[in-house]
mmCIF file of C-alpha atoms in Angstrom:
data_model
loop_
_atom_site.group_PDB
_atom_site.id
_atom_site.type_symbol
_atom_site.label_atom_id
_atom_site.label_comp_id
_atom_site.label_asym_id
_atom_site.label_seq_id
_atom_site.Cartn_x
_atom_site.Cartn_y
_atom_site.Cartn_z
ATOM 1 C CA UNK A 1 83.249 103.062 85.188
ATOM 2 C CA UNK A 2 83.535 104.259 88.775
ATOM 3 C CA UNK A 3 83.916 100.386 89.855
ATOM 4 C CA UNK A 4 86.450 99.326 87.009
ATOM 5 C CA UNK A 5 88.797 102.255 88.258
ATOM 6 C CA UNK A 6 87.896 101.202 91.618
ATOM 7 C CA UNK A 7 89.285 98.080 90.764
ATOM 8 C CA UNK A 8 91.947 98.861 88.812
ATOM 9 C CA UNK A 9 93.221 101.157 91.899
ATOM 10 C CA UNK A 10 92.485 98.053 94.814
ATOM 11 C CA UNK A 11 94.835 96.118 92.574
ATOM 12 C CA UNK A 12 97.690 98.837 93.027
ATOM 13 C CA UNK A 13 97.015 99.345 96.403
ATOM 14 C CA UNK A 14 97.696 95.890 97.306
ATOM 15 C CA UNK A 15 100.971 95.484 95.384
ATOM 16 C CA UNK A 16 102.303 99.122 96.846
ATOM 17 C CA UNK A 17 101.298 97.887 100.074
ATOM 18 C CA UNK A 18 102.958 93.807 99.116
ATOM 19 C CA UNK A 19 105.892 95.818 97.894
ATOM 20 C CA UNK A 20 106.603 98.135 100.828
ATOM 21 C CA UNK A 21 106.321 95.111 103.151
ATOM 22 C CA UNK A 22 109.120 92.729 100.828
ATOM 23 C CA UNK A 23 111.680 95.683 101.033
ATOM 24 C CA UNK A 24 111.148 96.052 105.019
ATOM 25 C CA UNK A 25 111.808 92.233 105.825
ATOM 26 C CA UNK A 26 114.056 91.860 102.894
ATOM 27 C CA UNK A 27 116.138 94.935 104.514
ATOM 28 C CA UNK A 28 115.700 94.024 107.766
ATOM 29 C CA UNK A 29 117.093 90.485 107.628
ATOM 30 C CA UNK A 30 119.943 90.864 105.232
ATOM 31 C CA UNK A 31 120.740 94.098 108.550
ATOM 32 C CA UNK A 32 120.225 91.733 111.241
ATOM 33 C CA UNK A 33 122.593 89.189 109.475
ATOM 34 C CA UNK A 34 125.697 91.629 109.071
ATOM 35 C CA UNK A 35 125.307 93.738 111.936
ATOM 36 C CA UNK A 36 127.305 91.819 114.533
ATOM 37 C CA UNK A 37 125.591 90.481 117.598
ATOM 38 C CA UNK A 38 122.591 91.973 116.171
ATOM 39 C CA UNK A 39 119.732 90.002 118.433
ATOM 40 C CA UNK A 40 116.134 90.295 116.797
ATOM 41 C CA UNK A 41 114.314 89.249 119.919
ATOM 42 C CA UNK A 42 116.402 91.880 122.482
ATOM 43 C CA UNK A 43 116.636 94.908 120.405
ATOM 44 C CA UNK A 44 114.298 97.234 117.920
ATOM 45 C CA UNK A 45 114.507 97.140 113.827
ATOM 46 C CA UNK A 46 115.298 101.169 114.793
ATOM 47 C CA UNK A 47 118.891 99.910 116.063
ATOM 48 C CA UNK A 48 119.763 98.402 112.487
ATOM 49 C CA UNK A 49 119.072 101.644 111.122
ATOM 50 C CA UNK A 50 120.621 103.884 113.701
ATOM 51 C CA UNK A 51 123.284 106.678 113.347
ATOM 52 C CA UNK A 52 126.667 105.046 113.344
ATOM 53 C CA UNK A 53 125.435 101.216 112.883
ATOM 54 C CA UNK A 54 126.971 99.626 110.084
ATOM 55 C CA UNK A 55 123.795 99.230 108.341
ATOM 56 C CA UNK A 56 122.135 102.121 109.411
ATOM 57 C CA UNK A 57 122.021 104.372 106.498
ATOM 58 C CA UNK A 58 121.360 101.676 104.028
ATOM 59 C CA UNK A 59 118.244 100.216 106.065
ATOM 60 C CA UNK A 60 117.350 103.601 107.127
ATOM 61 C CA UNK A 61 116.987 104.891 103.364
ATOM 62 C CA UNK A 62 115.929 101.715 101.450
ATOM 63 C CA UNK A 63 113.943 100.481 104.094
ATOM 64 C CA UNK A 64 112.467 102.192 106.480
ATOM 65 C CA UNK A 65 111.653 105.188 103.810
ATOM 66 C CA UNK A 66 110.147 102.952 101.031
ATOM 67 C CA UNK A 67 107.998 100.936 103.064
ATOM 68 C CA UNK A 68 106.674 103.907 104.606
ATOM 69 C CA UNK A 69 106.069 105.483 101.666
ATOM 70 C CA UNK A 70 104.444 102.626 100.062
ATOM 71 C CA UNK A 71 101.981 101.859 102.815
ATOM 72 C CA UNK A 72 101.222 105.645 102.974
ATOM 73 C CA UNK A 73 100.650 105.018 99.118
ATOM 74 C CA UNK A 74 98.336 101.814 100.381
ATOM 75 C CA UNK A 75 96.655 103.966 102.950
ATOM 76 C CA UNK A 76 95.581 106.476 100.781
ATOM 77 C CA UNK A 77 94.073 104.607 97.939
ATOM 78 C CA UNK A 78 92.062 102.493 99.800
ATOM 79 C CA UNK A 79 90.896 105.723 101.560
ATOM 80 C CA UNK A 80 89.619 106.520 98.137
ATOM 81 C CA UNK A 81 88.613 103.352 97.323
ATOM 82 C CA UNK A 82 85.981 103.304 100.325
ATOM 83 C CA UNK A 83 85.076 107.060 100.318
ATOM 84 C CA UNK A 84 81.395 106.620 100.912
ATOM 85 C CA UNK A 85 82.179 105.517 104.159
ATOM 86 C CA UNK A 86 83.552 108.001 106.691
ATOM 87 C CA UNK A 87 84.281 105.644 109.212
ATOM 88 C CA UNK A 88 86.492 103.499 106.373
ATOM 89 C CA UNK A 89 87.974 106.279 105.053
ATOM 90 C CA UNK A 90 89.353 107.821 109.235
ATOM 91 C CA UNK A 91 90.662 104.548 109.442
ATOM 92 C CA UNK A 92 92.773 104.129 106.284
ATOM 93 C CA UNK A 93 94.004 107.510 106.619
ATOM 94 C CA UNK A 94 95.056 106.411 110.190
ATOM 95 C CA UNK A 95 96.897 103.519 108.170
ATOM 96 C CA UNK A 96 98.402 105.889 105.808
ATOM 97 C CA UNK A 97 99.697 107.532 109.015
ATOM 98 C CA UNK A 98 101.403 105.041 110.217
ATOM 99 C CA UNK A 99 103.547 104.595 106.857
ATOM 100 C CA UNK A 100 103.811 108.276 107.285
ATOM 101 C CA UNK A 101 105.678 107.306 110.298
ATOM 102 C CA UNK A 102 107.358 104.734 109.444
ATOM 103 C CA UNK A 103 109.002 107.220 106.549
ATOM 104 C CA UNK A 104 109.922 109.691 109.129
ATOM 105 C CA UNK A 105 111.148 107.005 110.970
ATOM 106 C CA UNK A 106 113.647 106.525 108.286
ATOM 107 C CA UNK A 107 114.924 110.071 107.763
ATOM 108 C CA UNK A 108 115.618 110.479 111.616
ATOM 109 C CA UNK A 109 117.303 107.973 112.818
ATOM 110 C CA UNK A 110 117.435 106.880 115.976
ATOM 111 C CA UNK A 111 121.332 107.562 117.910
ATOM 112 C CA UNK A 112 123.502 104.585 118.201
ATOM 113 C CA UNK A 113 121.536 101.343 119.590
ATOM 114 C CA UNK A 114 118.641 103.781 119.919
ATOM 115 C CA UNK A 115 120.118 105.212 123.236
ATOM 116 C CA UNK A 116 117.429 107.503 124.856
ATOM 117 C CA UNK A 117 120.199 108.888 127.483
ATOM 118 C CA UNK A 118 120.676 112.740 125.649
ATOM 119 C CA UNK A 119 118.793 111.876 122.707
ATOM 120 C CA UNK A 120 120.191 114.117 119.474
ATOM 121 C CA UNK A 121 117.118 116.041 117.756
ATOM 122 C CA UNK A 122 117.161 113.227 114.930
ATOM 123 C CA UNK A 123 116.844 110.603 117.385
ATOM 124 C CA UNK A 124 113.706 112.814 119.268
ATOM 125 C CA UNK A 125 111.878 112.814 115.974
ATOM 126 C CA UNK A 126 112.419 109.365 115.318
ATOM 127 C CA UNK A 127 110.710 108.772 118.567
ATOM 128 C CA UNK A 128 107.689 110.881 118.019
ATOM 129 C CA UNK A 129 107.163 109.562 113.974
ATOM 130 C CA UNK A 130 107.551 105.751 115.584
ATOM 131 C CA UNK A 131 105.605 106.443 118.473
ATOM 132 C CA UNK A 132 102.264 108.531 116.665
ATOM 133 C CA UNK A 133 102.643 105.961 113.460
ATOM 134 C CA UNK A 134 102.219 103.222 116.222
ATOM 135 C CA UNK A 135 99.494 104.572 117.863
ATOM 136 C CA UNK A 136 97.673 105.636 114.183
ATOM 137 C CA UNK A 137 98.138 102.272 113.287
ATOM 138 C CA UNK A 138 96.339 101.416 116.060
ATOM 139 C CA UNK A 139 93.415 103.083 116.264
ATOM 140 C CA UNK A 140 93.263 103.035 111.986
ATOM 141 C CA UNK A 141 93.029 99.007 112.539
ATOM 142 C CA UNK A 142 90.566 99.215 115.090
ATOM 143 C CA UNK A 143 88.328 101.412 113.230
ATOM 144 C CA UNK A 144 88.801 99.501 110.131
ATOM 145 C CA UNK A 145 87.852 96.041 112.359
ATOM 146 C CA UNK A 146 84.928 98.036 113.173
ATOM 147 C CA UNK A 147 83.923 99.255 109.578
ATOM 148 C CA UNK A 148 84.410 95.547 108.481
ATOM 149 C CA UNK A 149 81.744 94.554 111.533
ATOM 150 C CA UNK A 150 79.303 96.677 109.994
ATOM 151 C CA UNK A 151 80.059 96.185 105.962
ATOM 152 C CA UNK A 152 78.979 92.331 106.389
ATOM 153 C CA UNK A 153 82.735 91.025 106.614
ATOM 154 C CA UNK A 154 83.103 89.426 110.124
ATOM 155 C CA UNK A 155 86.036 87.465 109.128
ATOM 156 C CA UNK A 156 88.206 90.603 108.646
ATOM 157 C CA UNK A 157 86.303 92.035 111.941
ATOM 158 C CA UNK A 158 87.657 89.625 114.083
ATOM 159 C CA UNK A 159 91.231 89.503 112.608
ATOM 160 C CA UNK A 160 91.000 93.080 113.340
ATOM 161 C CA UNK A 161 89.757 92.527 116.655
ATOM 162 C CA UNK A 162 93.286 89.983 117.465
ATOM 163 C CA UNK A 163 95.403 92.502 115.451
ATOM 164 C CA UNK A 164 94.754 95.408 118.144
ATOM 165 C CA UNK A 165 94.774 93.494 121.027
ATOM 166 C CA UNK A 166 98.226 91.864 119.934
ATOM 167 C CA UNK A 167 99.441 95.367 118.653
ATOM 168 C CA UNK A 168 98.490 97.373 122.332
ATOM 169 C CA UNK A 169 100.509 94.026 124.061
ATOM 170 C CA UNK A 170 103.297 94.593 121.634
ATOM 171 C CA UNK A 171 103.335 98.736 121.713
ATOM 172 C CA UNK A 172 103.494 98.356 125.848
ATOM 173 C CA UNK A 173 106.286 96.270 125.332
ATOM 174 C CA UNK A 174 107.992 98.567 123.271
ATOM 175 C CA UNK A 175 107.672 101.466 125.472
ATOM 176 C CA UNK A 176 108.111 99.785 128.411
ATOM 177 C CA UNK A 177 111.798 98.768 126.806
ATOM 178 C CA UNK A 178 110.870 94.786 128.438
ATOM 179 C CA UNK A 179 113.772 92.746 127.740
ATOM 180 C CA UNK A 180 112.322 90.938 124.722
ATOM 181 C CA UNK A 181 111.732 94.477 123.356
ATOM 182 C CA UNK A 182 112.558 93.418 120.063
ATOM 183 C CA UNK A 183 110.329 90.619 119.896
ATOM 184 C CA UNK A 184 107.618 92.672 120.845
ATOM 185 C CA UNK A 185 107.458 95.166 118.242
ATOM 186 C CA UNK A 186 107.877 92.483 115.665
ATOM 187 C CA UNK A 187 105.116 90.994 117.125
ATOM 188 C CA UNK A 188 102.840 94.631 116.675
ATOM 189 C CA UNK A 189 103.958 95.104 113.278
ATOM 190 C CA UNK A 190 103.282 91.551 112.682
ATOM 191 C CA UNK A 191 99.741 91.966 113.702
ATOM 192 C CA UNK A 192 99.468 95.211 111.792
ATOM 193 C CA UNK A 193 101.064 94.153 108.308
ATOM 194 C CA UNK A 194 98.605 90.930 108.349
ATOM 195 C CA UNK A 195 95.937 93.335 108.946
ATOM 196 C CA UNK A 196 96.604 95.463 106.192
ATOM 197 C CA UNK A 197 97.349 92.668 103.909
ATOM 198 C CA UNK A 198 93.796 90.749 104.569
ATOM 199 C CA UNK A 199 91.741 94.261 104.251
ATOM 200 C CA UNK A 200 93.782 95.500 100.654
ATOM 201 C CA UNK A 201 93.246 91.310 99.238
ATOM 202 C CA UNK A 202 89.632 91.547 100.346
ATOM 203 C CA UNK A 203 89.346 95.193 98.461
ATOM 204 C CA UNK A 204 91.208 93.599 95.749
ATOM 205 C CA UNK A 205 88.286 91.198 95.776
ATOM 206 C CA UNK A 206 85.523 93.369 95.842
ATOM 207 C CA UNK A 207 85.212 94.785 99.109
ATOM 208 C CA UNK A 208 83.460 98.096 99.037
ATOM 209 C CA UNK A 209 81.451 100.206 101.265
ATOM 210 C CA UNK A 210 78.096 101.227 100.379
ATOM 211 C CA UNK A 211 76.973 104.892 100.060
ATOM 212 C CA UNK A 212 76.244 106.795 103.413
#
Protein backbone atom coordinates (compact mmCIF):
# COMPACT_ATOMS: atom_id res chain seq x y z
CA UNK A 1 0.00 0.00 0.00
CA UNK A 2 2.90 2.18 1.10
CA UNK A 3 4.19 2.11 -2.72
CA UNK A 4 0.67 2.71 -4.44
CA UNK A 5 0.36 5.98 -2.23
CA UNK A 6 3.88 6.52 -2.98
CA UNK A 7 2.90 6.58 -6.37
CA UNK A 8 -0.11 8.14 -6.34
CA UNK A 9 1.76 11.19 -4.44
CA UNK A 10 5.08 11.19 -7.22
CA UNK A 11 2.30 11.71 -9.72
CA UNK A 12 1.08 15.00 -7.86
CA UNK A 13 4.31 16.10 -7.16
CA UNK A 14 5.25 16.30 -10.67
CA UNK A 15 2.14 18.11 -11.95
CA UNK A 16 2.38 20.78 -8.78
CA UNK A 17 5.84 21.12 -9.68
CA UNK A 18 4.79 21.15 -14.06
CA UNK A 19 2.14 23.56 -12.92
CA UNK A 20 4.12 26.07 -10.85
CA UNK A 21 6.70 26.20 -13.67
CA UNK A 22 3.70 26.96 -16.73
CA UNK A 23 2.37 29.94 -14.56
CA UNK A 24 6.09 31.41 -14.04
CA UNK A 25 7.00 31.46 -17.89
CA UNK A 26 3.45 31.94 -18.87
CA UNK A 27 3.57 35.19 -16.44
CA UNK A 28 6.76 36.10 -17.18
CA UNK A 29 6.48 36.41 -20.97
CA UNK A 30 3.04 37.83 -21.38
CA UNK A 31 5.21 40.80 -18.45
CA UNK A 32 8.13 41.05 -20.57
CA UNK A 33 5.84 41.67 -23.66
CA UNK A 34 3.79 44.70 -22.14
CA UNK A 35 6.23 46.19 -19.98
CA UNK A 36 7.89 48.65 -22.35
CA UNK A 37 11.54 48.29 -23.16
CA UNK A 38 11.42 45.41 -20.93
CA UNK A 39 14.95 43.55 -22.06
CA UNK A 40 15.06 39.79 -20.83
CA UNK A 41 18.77 39.43 -21.33
CA UNK A 42 19.77 43.01 -19.33
CA UNK A 43 17.44 42.96 -16.49
CA UNK A 44 15.97 40.35 -13.64
CA UNK A 45 12.26 38.61 -13.82
CA UNK A 46 12.25 40.67 -10.14
CA UNK A 47 11.94 44.04 -12.30
CA UNK A 48 8.58 42.78 -14.01
CA UNK A 49 7.26 42.31 -10.71
CA UNK A 50 8.56 45.35 -8.95
CA UNK A 51 6.71 48.12 -6.96
CA UNK A 52 5.41 50.63 -9.44
CA UNK A 53 6.04 48.47 -12.80
CA UNK A 54 3.09 48.12 -14.76
CA UNK A 55 3.00 44.51 -14.31
CA UNK A 56 4.32 44.25 -11.08
CA UNK A 57 1.49 43.33 -8.90
CA UNK A 58 -0.05 41.00 -11.34
CA UNK A 59 3.32 38.93 -11.90
CA UNK A 60 4.23 39.45 -8.40
CA UNK A 61 0.89 37.70 -7.08
CA UNK A 62 0.07 35.17 -9.88
CA UNK A 63 3.45 34.40 -10.52
CA UNK A 64 6.00 34.64 -8.46
CA UNK A 65 3.61 33.41 -5.37
CA UNK A 66 2.11 30.31 -7.15
CA UNK A 67 5.12 28.95 -8.50
CA UNK A 68 6.70 29.22 -5.28
CA UNK A 69 4.15 27.71 -3.62
CA UNK A 70 3.82 24.91 -5.95
CA UNK A 71 7.46 23.90 -6.02
CA UNK A 72 7.45 24.21 -2.16
CA UNK A 73 4.36 21.79 -2.64
CA UNK A 74 6.93 19.65 -5.11
CA UNK A 75 9.67 19.90 -2.57
CA UNK A 76 7.90 18.56 0.12
CA UNK A 77 6.29 15.52 -1.30
CA UNK A 78 9.11 14.17 -2.79
CA UNK A 79 10.77 14.74 0.65
CA UNK A 80 8.20 12.24 1.73
CA UNK A 81 8.34 10.27 -1.06
CA UNK A 82 12.17 9.40 -0.39
CA UNK A 83 12.08 9.49 3.48
CA UNK A 84 14.30 6.52 4.04
CA UNK A 85 16.98 8.43 2.79
CA UNK A 86 18.29 11.36 4.83
CA UNK A 87 20.50 12.60 2.39
CA UNK A 88 17.28 12.68 -0.29
CA UNK A 89 15.09 13.98 1.99
CA UNK A 90 17.99 17.45 3.14
CA UNK A 91 18.01 17.91 -0.37
CA UNK A 92 14.33 18.16 -1.35
CA UNK A 93 13.64 20.15 1.58
CA UNK A 94 16.48 22.45 0.27
CA UNK A 95 14.25 22.41 -3.03
CA UNK A 96 11.18 23.16 -1.16
CA UNK A 97 13.24 26.14 0.10
CA UNK A 98 13.86 27.57 -2.74
CA UNK A 99 9.99 27.75 -3.77
CA UNK A 100 9.78 29.03 -0.29
CA UNK A 101 11.75 31.79 -1.70
CA UNK A 102 10.57 32.24 -4.63
CA UNK A 103 6.96 32.88 -2.69
CA UNK A 104 8.51 35.44 -0.53
CA UNK A 105 9.95 36.71 -3.44
CA UNK A 106 6.52 37.50 -4.58
CA UNK A 107 5.03 39.17 -1.51
CA UNK A 108 8.09 41.64 -1.27
CA UNK A 109 8.73 43.06 -4.13
CA UNK A 110 11.61 44.38 -5.19
CA UNK A 111 11.50 48.77 -5.56
CA UNK A 112 11.18 50.06 -9.00
CA UNK A 113 13.71 48.27 -11.60
CA UNK A 114 14.97 46.51 -8.47
CA UNK A 115 17.07 49.64 -7.46
CA UNK A 116 19.40 48.63 -4.53
CA UNK A 117 20.32 52.53 -3.91
CA UNK A 118 17.99 52.99 -0.34
CA UNK A 119 16.33 49.82 -0.69
CA UNK A 120 12.55 50.04 1.07
CA UNK A 121 12.14 47.06 3.73
CA UNK A 122 9.98 45.14 0.99
CA UNK A 123 12.64 45.39 -1.44
CA UNK A 124 15.42 44.09 1.54
CA UNK A 125 13.31 41.00 2.01
CA UNK A 126 12.93 40.36 -1.47
CA UNK A 127 16.65 40.26 -1.56
CA UNK A 128 17.23 37.92 1.27
CA UNK A 129 14.05 35.29 0.11
CA UNK A 130 15.80 35.48 -3.66
CA UNK A 131 19.14 35.31 -2.45
CA UNK A 132 18.75 32.10 0.44
CA UNK A 133 16.07 30.35 -2.16
CA UNK A 134 19.06 30.62 -4.67
CA UNK A 135 21.55 29.37 -2.63
CA UNK A 136 18.96 26.35 -1.15
CA UNK A 137 18.40 25.55 -4.52
CA UNK A 138 21.76 25.10 -4.85
CA UNK A 139 23.03 23.08 -2.46
CA UNK A 140 19.31 20.96 -2.50
CA UNK A 141 20.42 20.08 -6.31
CA UNK A 142 23.75 19.20 -5.44
CA UNK A 143 22.81 16.94 -2.74
CA UNK A 144 20.10 15.46 -4.73
CA UNK A 145 22.95 14.88 -7.80
CA UNK A 146 24.71 13.21 -5.09
CA UNK A 147 21.81 10.98 -3.67
CA UNK A 148 21.10 10.02 -7.39
CA UNK A 149 25.12 8.92 -7.61
CA UNK A 150 24.57 6.62 -4.93
CA UNK A 151 20.72 5.28 -5.63
CA UNK A 152 22.08 3.66 -9.06
CA UNK A 153 20.78 6.67 -11.31
CA UNK A 154 23.93 8.24 -12.93
CA UNK A 155 22.00 9.83 -15.60
CA UNK A 156 20.20 12.20 -13.16
CA UNK A 157 23.78 12.43 -11.25
CA UNK A 158 25.39 14.01 -13.92
CA UNK A 159 22.51 16.36 -15.00
CA UNK A 160 22.80 17.33 -11.48
CA UNK A 161 26.36 17.68 -11.66
CA UNK A 162 25.84 20.48 -15.05
CA UNK A 163 22.79 21.94 -13.20
CA UNK A 164 25.09 23.31 -10.20
CA UNK A 165 27.89 24.22 -12.03
CA UNK A 166 25.59 26.28 -14.53
CA UNK A 167 23.47 27.55 -11.49
CA UNK A 168 26.89 28.90 -9.27
CA UNK A 169 27.96 30.65 -13.02
CA UNK A 170 24.49 32.04 -13.24
CA UNK A 171 24.01 33.08 -9.25
CA UNK A 172 27.66 35.04 -9.63
CA UNK A 173 26.23 36.70 -12.39
CA UNK A 174 23.35 37.74 -10.64
CA UNK A 175 25.07 39.16 -7.75
CA UNK A 176 27.69 40.50 -9.46
CA UNK A 177 24.76 42.68 -11.44
CA UNK A 178 27.14 41.71 -15.02
CA UNK A 179 25.49 43.40 -17.76
CA UNK A 180 23.69 40.34 -19.14
CA UNK A 181 22.29 40.03 -15.58
CA UNK A 182 19.14 38.97 -16.84
CA UNK A 183 20.34 36.33 -18.95
CA UNK A 184 22.12 34.93 -16.24
CA UNK A 185 19.56 34.17 -13.81
CA UNK A 186 17.44 32.71 -16.53
CA UNK A 187 20.15 30.68 -17.22
CA UNK A 188 20.30 29.37 -13.11
CA UNK A 189 16.73 28.86 -12.98
CA UNK A 190 16.96 27.18 -16.23
CA UNK A 191 19.38 24.72 -14.88
CA UNK A 192 17.39 24.36 -11.69
CA UNK A 193 13.73 23.86 -13.16
CA UNK A 194 15.28 21.03 -15.61
CA UNK A 195 16.68 19.58 -12.58
CA UNK A 196 13.67 19.38 -10.73
CA UNK A 197 11.67 18.31 -13.64
CA UNK A 198 14.09 15.13 -14.54
CA UNK A 199 14.26 14.04 -10.61
CA UNK A 200 10.01 14.41 -9.98
CA UNK A 201 9.53 12.32 -13.89
CA UNK A 202 12.09 9.79 -12.69
CA UNK A 203 10.07 9.53 -9.11
CA UNK A 204 7.05 9.49 -11.16
CA UNK A 205 8.68 6.45 -12.70
CA UNK A 206 9.69 4.62 -9.87
CA UNK A 207 12.54 6.19 -8.40
CA UNK A 208 12.82 5.43 -4.74
CA UNK A 209 15.42 5.24 -2.16
CA UNK A 210 15.99 2.19 -0.29
CA UNK A 211 15.74 1.94 3.54
CA UNK A 212 18.79 3.31 5.59
Amino acid sequence: MSRVADAGLSRLAFAALVAGLAVLIGVVVWAGWTYPGYDHTRQFMSELGATGAVTGRTVSIWGFVPNGVLMTVFGVLAAWILRHSALAVTACLMLAAFGVGMTGGGVYPCDFECSRSDPSPASFRHDVFGGVGYLCAILGVGLASLWARRSDAPGLARLGLVAVIVSVVGFYGVIAEVERAGLFQRAMESAIAVFMLALGWMLMRGLRSGRS
